């Protein structure tokens, strides 16, 4: 086989066989195929697409390039969730203890944040002592005993995707549905889950800007999951404005605890309960959505959810005093208020800009090597549709840096106020099974 023939074949819109896809993926991973040929191949996929068989075969090639985690020593159906990435997305922090409280094993491998979206591992590490560096035995023991554990992704999971993603990032081929779907699903499947709930975000703060594109991505990923024998459901959720009222690491832990105590904002609570409900359906505990949703609401109301979170923090080595005293979480020294210039209703908050500003304040990484400031972030005091009077605080920026003008200007230009109350929005658009 010659690489150039396969590039031409895809460039002409033809279908590649399993062997041809494996040849390119393994050749690139072991260094036999150079970056320039892989870049041309990826660009051919970008323009010509792939059919479902090709996408499943690409996913399989990524999976087979590295370790596959064996969770067979954990009893029950192991359920995982994945978000396609958003701003203020702290759903994993909420659903891990919630679903575990139902006795369903949640064995979560998670990543760090890059760019305007945050990572679950970073958020949890803002809790003093919280250890995400678990060895595999402890990870499996914790899931068997407590039904939950989280760990950072191991270095050798889907190395082909890792190398290809880095190339896509610098050659303009990230936003291709076959490439995104195979990249995400390969990592989830290599992480050992039996069942996967995908939170596909759509809107200003998401990869997918239109509902049609989000549906296409969701359907593609659900098909990959099913073709590789994993129960998979995708939920399409709103990411126009940040989710909830907090963006940043410690901030988001604080807010996740509020949701688990029953005081969460409506959007955050609805999306978290929807995802947890589908996780518990795939986990075999409920058959219908309404019963799952009601039970999970009850778990929050009864105080069991926050107690399960306490257990989660304890078994991962974190300081559980933060639960009774969230002020112990890191706090920034500068807190800058951005106020409304007129009366009205919040009509628009641009999530990607808020994510970008939070990153500039220290909450995120521009480059992989950057360190983050757990205390930095943005509080969204007024959300879409809420009434404001001139002079009300709409956002509070939290930072330890002194020159925050750029972030301040971005936030000032990222929202608008209308005279009339805007129409209600949906938090959950669609479920793809
Ligand atoms: N997240 C991933 O893991 N891969 C992509 O290609 C895009 C988002």
mmCIF file of C-alpha atoms in Angstrom, residues 54-428:
data_model
loop_
_atom_site.group_PDB
_atom_site.id
_atom_site.type_symbol
_atom_site.label_atom_id
_atom_site.label_comp_id
_atom_site.label_asym_id
_atom_site.label_seq_id
_atom_site.Cartn_x
_atom_site.Cartn_y
_atom_site.Cartn_z
ATOM 1 C CA UNK A 54 -15.063 4.205 7.812
ATOM 2 C CA UNK A 55 -15.669 6.270 10.968
ATOM 3 C CA UNK A 56 -16.054 3.104 13.095
ATOM 4 C CA UNK A 57 -12.878 1.686 11.572
ATOM 5 C CA UNK A 58 -10.993 4.921 12.250
ATOM 6 C CA UNK A 59 -12.231 4.819 15.865
ATOM 7 C CA UNK A 60 -11.122 1.200 16.197
ATOM 8 C CA UNK A 61 -7.667 2.015 14.807
ATOM 9 C CA UNK A 62 -7.272 4.810 17.375
ATOM 10 C CA UNK A 63 -8.407 2.463 20.178
ATOM 11 C CA UNK A 64 -6.017 -0.304 19.109
ATOM 12 C CA UNK A 65 -3.054 2.092 18.970
ATOM 13 C CA UNK A 66 -2.678 2.043 22.777
ATOM 14 C CA UNK A 67 -3.856 0.572 26.067
ATOM 15 C CA UNK A 68 -7.443 -0.471 26.536
ATOM 16 C CA UNK A 69 -8.511 -0.241 30.153
ATOM 17 C CA UNK A 70 -10.015 -3.440 31.480
ATOM 18 C CA UNK A 71 -12.765 -2.682 33.976
ATOM 19 C CA UNK A 72 -14.182 -6.215 33.933
ATOM 20 C CA UNK A 73 -13.314 -6.663 37.623
ATOM 21 C CA UNK A 74 -15.875 -3.982 38.481
ATOM 22 C CA UNK A 75 -19.365 -5.377 39.079
ATOM 23 C CA UNK A 76 -22.287 -3.932 37.137
ATOM 24 C CA UNK A 77 -22.662 -1.820 34.014
ATOM 25 C CA UNK A 78 -19.935 0.825 34.031
ATOM 26 C CA UNK A 79 -21.408 4.099 32.838
ATOM 27 C CA UNK A 80 -19.378 7.079 31.670
ATOM 28 C CA UNK A 81 -20.343 10.502 30.367
ATOM 29 C CA UNK A 82 -18.578 12.886 28.072
ATOM 30 C CA UNK A 83 -19.137 16.518 27.225
ATOM 31 C CA UNK A 84 -18.105 17.916 23.872
ATOM 32 C CA UNK A 85 -16.889 20.925 25.878
ATOM 33 C CA UNK A 86 -18.425 24.127 27.116
ATOM 34 C CA UNK A 87 -18.058 27.108 29.447
ATOM 35 C CA UNK A 88 -19.032 26.650 33.097
ATOM 36 C CA UNK A 89 -19.634 22.961 32.401
ATOM 37 C CA UNK A 90 -19.372 21.352 35.840
ATOM 38 C CA UNK A 91 -21.851 18.567 35.091
ATOM 39 C CA UNK A 92 -19.377 15.733 35.770
ATOM 40 C CA UNK A 93 -18.814 16.997 39.324
ATOM 41 C CA UNK A 94 -22.553 16.714 39.912
ATOM 42 C CA UNK A 95 -23.415 13.489 38.118
ATOM 43 C CA UNK A 96 -20.570 11.325 39.447
ATOM 44 C CA UNK A 97 -21.877 11.294 43.067
ATOM 45 C CA UNK A 98 -25.529 11.429 41.978
ATOM 46 C CA UNK A 99 -25.345 8.340 39.776
ATOM 47 C CA UNK A 100 -23.045 6.531 42.226
ATOM 48 C CA UNK A 101 -25.657 7.167 44.946
ATOM 49 C CA UNK A 102 -27.962 4.876 42.939
ATOM 50 C CA UNK A 103 -25.378 2.082 43.143
ATOM 51 C CA UNK A 104 -24.279 2.439 39.502
ATOM 52 C CA UNK A 105 -20.492 2.248 39.009
ATOM 53 C CA UNK A 106 -19.015 5.435 37.544
ATOM 54 C CA UNK A 107 -15.388 4.913 36.524
ATOM 55 C CA UNK A 108 -14.377 8.258 35.082
ATOM 56 C CA UNK A 109 -11.248 9.037 33.128
ATOM 57 C CA UNK A 110 -11.084 12.733 32.517
ATOM 58 C CA UNK A 111 -8.953 15.412 30.941
ATOM 59 C CA UNK A 112 -7.583 18.847 31.714
ATOM 60 C CA UNK A 113 -8.879 22.035 30.168
ATOM 61 C CA UNK A 114 -7.414 23.804 27.162
ATOM 62 C CA UNK A 115 -8.531 27.123 25.651
ATOM 63 C CA UNK A 116 -11.910 28.547 26.627
ATOM 64 C CA UNK A 117 -13.322 25.298 28.068
ATOM 65 C CA UNK A 118 -12.346 23.857 31.453
ATOM 66 C CA UNK A 119 -11.424 20.309 32.466
ATOM 67 C CA UNK A 120 -12.990 18.265 35.269
ATOM 68 C CA UNK A 121 -9.601 17.192 36.661
ATOM 69 C CA UNK A 122 -8.495 20.829 37.060
ATOM 70 C CA UNK A 123 -11.736 21.725 38.816
ATOM 71 C CA UNK A 124 -11.450 18.903 41.337
ATOM 72 C CA UNK A 125 -7.779 19.667 41.972
ATOM 73 C CA UNK A 126 -8.838 23.062 43.320
ATOM 74 C CA UNK A 127 -9.922 21.066 46.396
ATOM 75 C CA UNK A 128 -6.914 20.810 48.730
ATOM 76 C CA UNK A 129 -5.440 17.298 48.644
ATOM 77 C CA UNK A 130 -7.763 15.926 45.910
ATOM 78 C CA UNK A 131 -5.730 13.291 44.091
ATOM 79 C CA UNK A 132 -6.578 12.422 40.484
ATOM 80 C CA UNK A 133 -3.406 10.413 40.030
ATOM 81 C CA UNK A 134 -4.850 7.072 41.118
ATOM 82 C CA UNK A 135 -3.154 3.829 40.179
ATOM 83 C CA UNK A 136 -5.386 1.329 38.423
ATOM 84 C CA UNK A 137 -5.855 -0.919 41.491
ATOM 85 C CA UNK A 138 -7.008 1.934 43.714
ATOM 86 C CA UNK A 139 -9.230 3.242 40.918
ATOM 87 C CA UNK A 140 -10.934 -0.146 40.490
ATOM 88 C CA UNK A 141 -11.153 -0.745 44.279
ATOM 89 C CA UNK A 142 -12.815 2.634 44.795
ATOM 90 C CA UNK A 143 -15.377 1.975 42.080
ATOM 91 C CA UNK A 144 -16.153 -1.452 43.536
ATOM 92 C CA UNK A 145 -16.470 -0.102 47.093
ATOM 93 C CA UNK A 146 -17.952 3.366 46.587
ATOM 94 C CA UNK A 147 -19.246 3.174 42.996
ATOM 95 C CA UNK A 148 -17.150 6.143 41.886
ATOM 96 C CA UNK A 149 -13.614 7.186 41.051
ATOM 97 C CA UNK A 150 -11.947 9.717 38.791
ATOM 98 C CA UNK A 151 -8.466 9.682 37.313
ATOM 99 C CA UNK A 152 -6.558 11.681 34.724
ATOM 100 C CA UNK A 153 -6.147 9.934 31.388
ATOM 101 C CA UNK A 154 -3.159 7.604 31.246
ATOM 102 C CA UNK A 155 -0.393 8.533 28.821
ATOM 103 C CA UNK A 156 -0.859 5.544 26.576
ATOM 104 C CA UNK A 157 -4.578 5.757 25.930
ATOM 105 C CA UNK A 158 -5.264 6.234 22.172
ATOM 106 C CA UNK A 159 -1.793 7.627 21.297
ATOM 107 C CA UNK A 160 -2.835 7.721 17.613
ATOM 108 C CA UNK A 161 -5.610 10.173 18.448
ATOM 109 C CA UNK A 162 -3.271 12.228 20.602
ATOM 110 C CA UNK A 163 -0.716 12.595 17.794
ATOM 111 C CA UNK A 164 -3.384 13.163 15.135
ATOM 112 C CA UNK A 165 -5.253 15.728 17.247
ATOM 113 C CA UNK A 166 -2.067 17.776 17.701
ATOM 114 C CA UNK A 167 -1.598 17.760 13.915
ATOM 115 C CA UNK A 168 -5.253 18.660 13.255
ATOM 116 C CA UNK A 169 -4.928 21.548 15.672
ATOM 117 C CA UNK A 170 -2.197 23.201 13.579
ATOM 118 C CA UNK A 171 -3.486 22.238 10.116
ATOM 119 C CA UNK A 172 -7.094 23.431 10.287
ATOM 120 C CA UNK A 173 -8.826 20.058 10.425
ATOM 121 C CA UNK A 174 -10.296 20.041 13.929
ATOM 122 C CA UNK A 175 -13.886 20.882 12.995
ATOM 123 C CA UNK A 176 -14.663 17.773 10.952
ATOM 124 C CA UNK A 177 -17.471 15.565 12.258
ATOM 125 C CA UNK A 178 -15.861 12.188 11.346
ATOM 126 C CA UNK A 179 -12.596 13.300 12.974
ATOM 127 C CA UNK A 180 -14.218 14.719 16.135
ATOM 128 C CA UNK A 181 -16.554 11.740 16.559
ATOM 129 C CA UNK A 182 -13.810 9.118 16.191
ATOM 130 C CA UNK A 183 -11.471 11.096 18.461
ATOM 131 C CA UNK A 184 -13.996 11.394 21.300
ATOM 132 C CA UNK A 185 -15.437 7.883 21.021
ATOM 133 C CA UNK A 186 -12.034 6.178 20.826
ATOM 134 C CA UNK A 187 -11.030 7.719 24.169
ATOM 135 C CA UNK A 188 -14.326 6.794 25.831
ATOM 136 C CA UNK A 189 -14.232 3.205 24.600
ATOM 137 C CA UNK A 190 -10.534 2.727 25.424
ATOM 138 C CA UNK A 191 -11.384 3.952 28.954
ATOM 139 C CA UNK A 192 -13.402 0.778 29.467
ATOM 140 C CA UNK A 193 -17.008 1.997 29.801
ATOM 141 C CA UNK A 194 -19.892 -0.337 28.935
ATOM 142 C CA UNK A 195 -22.321 2.531 28.436
ATOM 143 C CA UNK A 196 -21.769 6.166 27.475
ATOM 144 C CA UNK A 197 -23.925 9.282 27.783
ATOM 145 C CA UNK A 198 -22.699 12.067 25.503
ATOM 146 C CA UNK A 199 -23.476 15.697 26.252
ATOM 147 C CA UNK A 200 -23.221 17.382 22.864
ATOM 148 C CA UNK A 201 -23.168 21.121 23.375
ATOM 149 C CA UNK A 202 -24.483 23.552 20.781
ATOM 150 C CA UNK A 203 -24.172 27.326 20.613
ATOM 151 C CA UNK A 204 -21.702 30.181 20.939
ATOM 152 C CA UNK A 205 -19.515 28.420 23.532
ATOM 153 C CA UNK A 206 -19.458 25.014 21.795
ATOM 154 C CA UNK A 207 -17.606 23.355 18.922
ATOM 155 C CA UNK A 208 -20.931 22.922 17.148
ATOM 156 C CA UNK A 209 -22.585 26.256 16.410
ATOM 157 C CA UNK A 210 -25.796 24.962 14.803
ATOM 158 C CA UNK A 211 -28.377 22.440 15.942
ATOM 159 C CA UNK A 212 -28.108 20.536 12.643
ATOM 160 C CA UNK A 213 -24.361 20.077 13.052
ATOM 161 C CA UNK A 214 -24.749 19.075 16.712
ATOM 162 C CA UNK A 215 -27.329 16.450 15.715
ATOM 163 C CA UNK A 216 -25.059 15.104 13.013
ATOM 164 C CA UNK A 217 -22.180 14.799 15.502
ATOM 165 C CA UNK A 218 -24.467 13.194 18.094
ATOM 166 C CA UNK A 219 -25.881 10.667 15.609
ATOM 167 C CA UNK A 220 -22.403 9.812 14.352
ATOM 168 C CA UNK A 221 -21.103 9.180 17.878
ATOM 169 C CA UNK A 222 -24.161 7.130 18.888
ATOM 170 C CA UNK A 223 -23.690 4.994 15.773
ATOM 171 C CA UNK A 224 -19.999 4.446 16.560
ATOM 172 C CA UNK A 225 -20.881 3.424 20.131
ATOM 173 C CA UNK A 226 -23.497 0.960 18.965
ATOM 174 C CA UNK A 227 -21.292 -0.481 16.217
ATOM 175 C CA UNK A 228 -18.657 -1.190 18.895
ATOM 176 C CA UNK A 229 -21.228 -2.720 21.290
ATOM 177 C CA UNK A 230 -21.488 0.142 23.771
ATOM 178 C CA UNK A 231 -24.897 1.389 24.862
ATOM 179 C CA UNK A 232 -24.771 5.051 23.844
ATOM 180 C CA UNK A 233 -27.154 8.001 24.163
ATOM 181 C CA UNK A 234 -26.450 11.622 23.224
ATOM 182 C CA UNK A 235 -28.151 14.632 24.789
ATOM 183 C CA UNK A 236 -27.967 17.895 22.856
ATOM 184 C CA UNK A 237 -27.770 20.822 25.270
ATOM 185 C CA UNK A 238 -27.619 24.602 25.096
ATOM 186 C CA UNK A 239 -24.208 26.292 25.284
ATOM 187 C CA UNK A 240 -25.018 29.825 24.162
ATOM 188 C CA UNK A 241 -24.464 31.330 27.596
ATOM 189 C CA UNK A 242 -22.256 29.737 30.277
ATOM 190 C CA UNK A 243 -23.889 26.884 32.169
ATOM 191 C CA UNK A 244 -24.919 27.956 35.673
ATOM 192 C CA UNK A 245 -23.531 31.063 37.329
ATOM 193 C CA UNK A 246 -19.873 30.215 37.830
ATOM 194 C CA UNK A 247 -16.933 29.839 35.460
ATOM 195 C CA UNK A 248 -13.500 28.879 36.797
ATOM 196 C CA UNK A 249 -12.173 25.993 38.828
ATOM 197 C CA UNK A 250 -12.833 26.564 42.555
ATOM 198 C CA UNK A 251 -15.904 28.621 41.579
ATOM 199 C CA UNK A 252 -17.355 25.685 39.718
ATOM 200 C CA UNK A 253 -16.733 23.288 42.615
ATOM 201 C CA UNK A 254 -18.607 25.736 44.846
ATOM 202 C CA UNK A 255 -21.525 25.824 42.428
ATOM 203 C CA UNK A 256 -21.592 22.048 41.869
ATOM 204 C CA UNK A 257 -21.974 21.643 45.642
ATOM 205 C CA UNK A 258 -24.901 24.065 45.583
ATOM 206 C CA UNK A 259 -26.620 21.939 42.930
ATOM 207 C CA UNK A 260 -26.043 18.830 45.054
ATOM 208 C CA UNK A 261 -27.503 20.671 48.060
ATOM 209 C CA UNK A 262 -30.591 21.571 46.017
ATOM 210 C CA UNK A 263 -29.778 25.255 45.475
ATOM 211 C CA UNK A 264 -28.520 25.089 41.887
ATOM 212 C CA UNK A 265 -29.531 27.336 39.010
ATOM 213 C CA UNK A 266 -32.293 26.016 36.768
ATOM 214 C CA UNK A 267 -30.155 25.365 33.670
ATOM 215 C CA UNK A 268 -27.352 23.607 35.568
ATOM 216 C CA UNK A 269 -29.773 21.473 37.574
ATOM 217 C CA UNK A 270 -31.907 20.524 34.553
ATOM 218 C CA UNK A 271 -28.950 19.500 32.390
ATOM 219 C CA UNK A 272 -27.270 17.591 35.250
ATOM 220 C CA UNK A 273 -30.445 15.702 36.170
ATOM 221 C CA UNK A 274 -31.154 14.888 32.516
ATOM 222 C CA UNK A 275 -27.684 13.444 31.994
ATOM 223 C CA UNK A 276 -27.747 11.574 35.311
ATOM 224 C CA UNK A 277 -31.189 10.160 34.419
ATOM 225 C CA UNK A 278 -29.956 8.732 31.136
ATOM 226 C CA UNK A 279 -26.835 7.380 32.864
ATOM 227 C CA UNK A 280 -29.085 5.559 35.336
ATOM 228 C CA UNK A 281 -31.256 4.201 32.514
ATOM 229 C CA UNK A 282 -28.170 2.857 30.696
ATOM 230 C CA UNK A 283 -26.915 1.573 34.069
ATOM 231 C CA UNK A 284 -30.022 -0.596 34.233
ATOM 232 C CA UNK A 285 -31.618 0.962 37.340
ATOM 233 C CA UNK A 286 -34.559 2.682 35.646
ATOM 234 C CA UNK A 287 -36.563 2.027 32.521
ATOM 235 C CA UNK A 288 -38.136 5.406 32.026
ATOM 236 C CA UNK A 289 -36.832 8.945 32.189
ATOM 237 C CA UNK A 290 -39.470 10.404 34.527
ATOM 238 C CA UNK A 291 -38.903 7.834 37.284
ATOM 239 C CA UNK A 292 -35.129 8.342 37.071
ATOM 240 C CA UNK A 293 -35.458 12.150 37.172
ATOM 241 C CA UNK A 294 -37.843 12.062 40.174
ATOM 242 C CA UNK A 295 -35.605 9.702 42.124
ATOM 243 C CA UNK A 296 -32.515 11.824 41.473
ATOM 244 C CA UNK A 297 -34.353 14.952 42.608
ATOM 245 C CA UNK A 298 -35.253 13.097 45.776
ATOM 246 C CA UNK A 299 -31.621 12.077 46.330
ATOM 247 C CA UNK A 300 -30.694 15.764 46.239
ATOM 248 C CA UNK A 301 -33.564 16.820 48.508
ATOM 249 C CA UNK A 302 -32.815 14.138 51.085
ATOM 250 C CA UNK A 303 -29.193 15.308 51.472
ATOM 251 C CA UNK A 304 -27.827 12.009 50.130
ATOM 252 C CA UNK A 305 -26.292 13.656 47.048
ATOM 253 C CA UNK A 306 -24.068 16.071 48.957
ATOM 254 C CA UNK A 307 -23.107 13.287 51.392
ATOM 255 C CA UNK A 308 -22.039 11.167 48.415
ATOM 256 C CA UNK A 309 -19.961 14.127 47.181
ATOM 257 C CA UNK A 310 -18.340 14.289 50.640
ATOM 258 C CA UNK A 311 -17.460 10.619 50.298
ATOM 259 C CA UNK A 312 -16.103 11.258 46.779
ATOM 260 C CA UNK A 313 -13.791 14.013 48.063
ATOM 261 C CA UNK A 314 -12.710 11.872 51.033
ATOM 262 C CA UNK A 315 -11.797 8.748 49.044
ATOM 263 C CA UNK A 316 -9.752 10.816 46.592
ATOM 264 C CA UNK A 317 -7.814 12.380 49.489
ATOM 265 C CA UNK A 318 -9.433 15.832 49.432
ATOM 266 C CA UNK A 319 -10.277 18.071 52.362
ATOM 267 C CA UNK A 320 -13.975 17.444 53.120
ATOM 268 C CA UNK A 321 -14.225 20.579 55.297
ATOM 269 C CA UNK A 322 -14.952 22.530 52.089
ATOM 270 C CA UNK A 323 -18.432 20.999 52.021
ATOM 271 C CA UNK A 324 -19.581 22.761 55.166
ATOM 272 C CA UNK A 325 -17.322 25.711 54.508
ATOM 273 C CA UNK A 326 -16.992 26.453 50.747
ATOM 274 C CA UNK A 327 -15.108 29.665 51.620
ATOM 275 C CA UNK A 328 -12.099 27.425 52.261
ATOM 276 C CA UNK A 329 -11.770 26.926 48.496
ATOM 277 C CA UNK A 330 -9.195 29.205 46.825
ATOM 278 C CA UNK A 331 -10.329 32.836 46.490
ATOM 279 C CA UNK A 332 -8.866 35.553 44.265
ATOM 280 C CA UNK A 333 -7.710 38.867 45.678
ATOM 281 C CA UNK A 334 -9.192 41.075 42.936
ATOM 282 C CA UNK A 335 -12.957 40.947 42.407
ATOM 283 C CA UNK A 336 -14.064 43.340 39.679
ATOM 284 C CA UNK A 337 -17.736 44.089 39.155
ATOM 285 C CA UNK A 338 -19.210 44.759 35.725
ATOM 286 C CA UNK A 339 -22.464 46.654 35.940
ATOM 287 C CA UNK A 340 -25.519 47.156 33.737
ATOM 288 C CA UNK A 341 -25.607 50.491 31.935
ATOM 289 C CA UNK A 342 -29.398 50.470 31.551
ATOM 290 C CA UNK A 343 -32.612 48.850 32.800
ATOM 291 C CA UNK A 344 -34.000 45.810 30.984
ATOM 292 C CA UNK A 345 -33.478 42.076 30.570
ATOM 293 C CA UNK A 346 -30.352 40.136 29.740
ATOM 294 C CA UNK A 347 -30.790 39.174 26.103
ATOM 295 C CA UNK A 348 -27.491 37.580 25.258
ATOM 296 C CA UNK A 349 -24.307 36.394 26.978
ATOM 297 C CA UNK A 350 -21.666 35.054 24.639
ATOM 298 C CA UNK A 351 -20.281 31.928 26.315
ATOM 299 C CA UNK A 352 -17.076 31.623 24.275
ATOM 300 C CA UNK A 353 -16.046 35.178 25.156
ATOM 301 C CA UNK A 354 -16.718 34.564 28.844
ATOM 302 C CA UNK A 355 -14.593 31.403 28.614
ATOM 303 C CA UNK A 356 -11.825 33.341 26.890
ATOM 304 C CA UNK A 357 -11.924 36.124 29.491
ATOM 305 C CA UNK A 358 -11.834 33.550 32.327
ATOM 306 C CA UNK A 359 -8.750 32.017 30.715
ATOM 307 C CA UNK A 360 -7.056 35.442 30.538
ATOM 308 C CA UNK A 361 -7.864 35.989 34.225
ATOM 309 C CA UNK A 362 -5.874 32.811 34.997
ATOM 310 C CA UNK A 363 -8.607 30.134 35.087
ATOM 311 C CA UNK A 364 -7.519 28.307 31.932
ATOM 312 C CA UNK A 365 -4.570 27.400 29.749
ATOM 313 C CA UNK A 366 -3.615 29.006 26.468
ATOM 314 C CA UNK A 367 -0.974 26.292 25.985
ATOM 315 C CA UNK A 368 -0.802 22.799 27.435
ATOM 316 C CA UNK A 369 2.173 23.713 29.667
ATOM 317 C CA UNK A 370 0.490 26.746 31.317
ATOM 318 C CA UNK A 371 -0.342 26.582 35.012
ATOM 319 C CA UNK A 372 -3.767 27.665 36.149
ATOM 320 C CA UNK A 373 -4.999 29.728 39.051
ATOM 321 C CA UNK A 374 -7.775 27.757 40.772
ATOM 322 C CA UNK A 375 -9.263 30.903 42.302
ATOM 323 C CA UNK A 376 -9.657 32.801 39.016
ATOM 324 C CA UNK A 377 -12.935 32.911 37.141
ATOM 325 C CA UNK A 378 -16.134 34.787 36.448
ATOM 326 C CA UNK A 379 -19.444 34.870 38.328
ATOM 327 C CA UNK A 380 -22.474 35.413 36.087
ATOM 328 C CA UNK A 381 -24.775 37.295 38.425
ATOM 329 C CA UNK A 382 -27.504 37.848 35.864
ATOM 330 C CA UNK A 383 -28.365 35.232 33.292
ATOM 331 C CA UNK A 384 -30.355 35.199 30.064
ATOM 332 C CA UNK A 385 -33.870 36.554 30.557
ATOM 333 C CA UNK A 386 -33.231 37.985 34.043
ATOM 334 C CA UNK A 387 -34.285 41.528 34.897
ATOM 335 C CA UNK A 388 -31.592 44.106 35.548
ATOM 336 C CA UNK A 389 -31.627 47.707 36.699
ATOM 337 C CA UNK A 390 -29.004 50.256 35.736
ATOM 338 C CA UNK A 391 -26.035 49.820 38.092
ATOM 339 C CA UNK A 392 -26.758 46.156 38.952
ATOM 340 C CA UNK A 393 -23.748 43.846 38.952
ATOM 341 C CA UNK A 394 -23.998 41.536 35.932
ATOM 342 C CA UNK A 395 -20.598 39.822 36.244
ATOM 343 C CA UNK A 396 -17.831 39.628 38.829
ATOM 344 C CA UNK A 397 -14.330 38.855 37.542
ATOM 345 C CA UNK A 398 -12.060 37.037 40.022
ATOM 346 C CA UNK A 399 -8.322 37.199 39.469
ATOM 347 C CA UNK A 400 -4.921 37.547 41.069
ATOM 348 C CA UNK A 401 -3.436 39.359 38.080
ATOM 349 C CA UNK A 402 -3.252 43.139 38.177
ATOM 350 C CA UNK A 403 -3.642 43.863 34.491
ATOM 351 C CA UNK A 404 -7.092 42.536 33.753
ATOM 352 C CA UNK A 405 -8.180 45.233 31.267
ATOM 353 C CA UNK A 406 -8.305 42.898 28.262
ATOM 354 C CA UNK A 407 -10.549 40.387 30.064
ATOM 355 C CA UNK A 408 -12.675 43.213 31.460
ATOM 356 C CA UNK A 409 -13.218 44.663 27.976
ATOM 357 C CA UNK A 410 -14.093 41.282 26.524
ATOM 358 C CA UNK A 411 -16.754 40.702 29.192
ATOM 359 C CA UNK A 412 -18.143 44.236 28.815
ATOM 360 C CA UNK A 413 -18.693 43.509 25.102
ATOM 361 C CA UNK A 414 -20.110 40.016 25.577
ATOM 362 C CA UNK A 415 -23.639 40.739 26.709
ATOM 363 C CA UNK A 416 -26.608 42.818 25.742
ATOM 364 C CA UNK A 417 -29.706 44.142 27.508
ATOM 365 C CA UNK A 418 -33.103 44.470 25.829
ATOM 366 C CA UNK A 419 -36.170 46.428 26.878
ATOM 367 C CA UNK A 420 -38.504 43.455 26.506
ATOM 368 C CA UNK A 421 -38.126 40.110 28.189
ATOM 369 C CA UNK A 422 -36.648 37.668 25.633
ATOM 370 C CA UNK A 423 -38.412 34.379 24.853
ATOM 371 C CA UNK A 424 -37.721 31.392 27.104
ATOM 372 C CA UNK A 425 -34.926 29.107 25.923
ATOM 373 C CA UNK A 426 -34.503 25.355 26.008
ATOM 374 C CA UNK A 427 -31.684 23.850 28.063
ATOM 375 C CA UNK A 428 -32.047 20.417 26.448
#
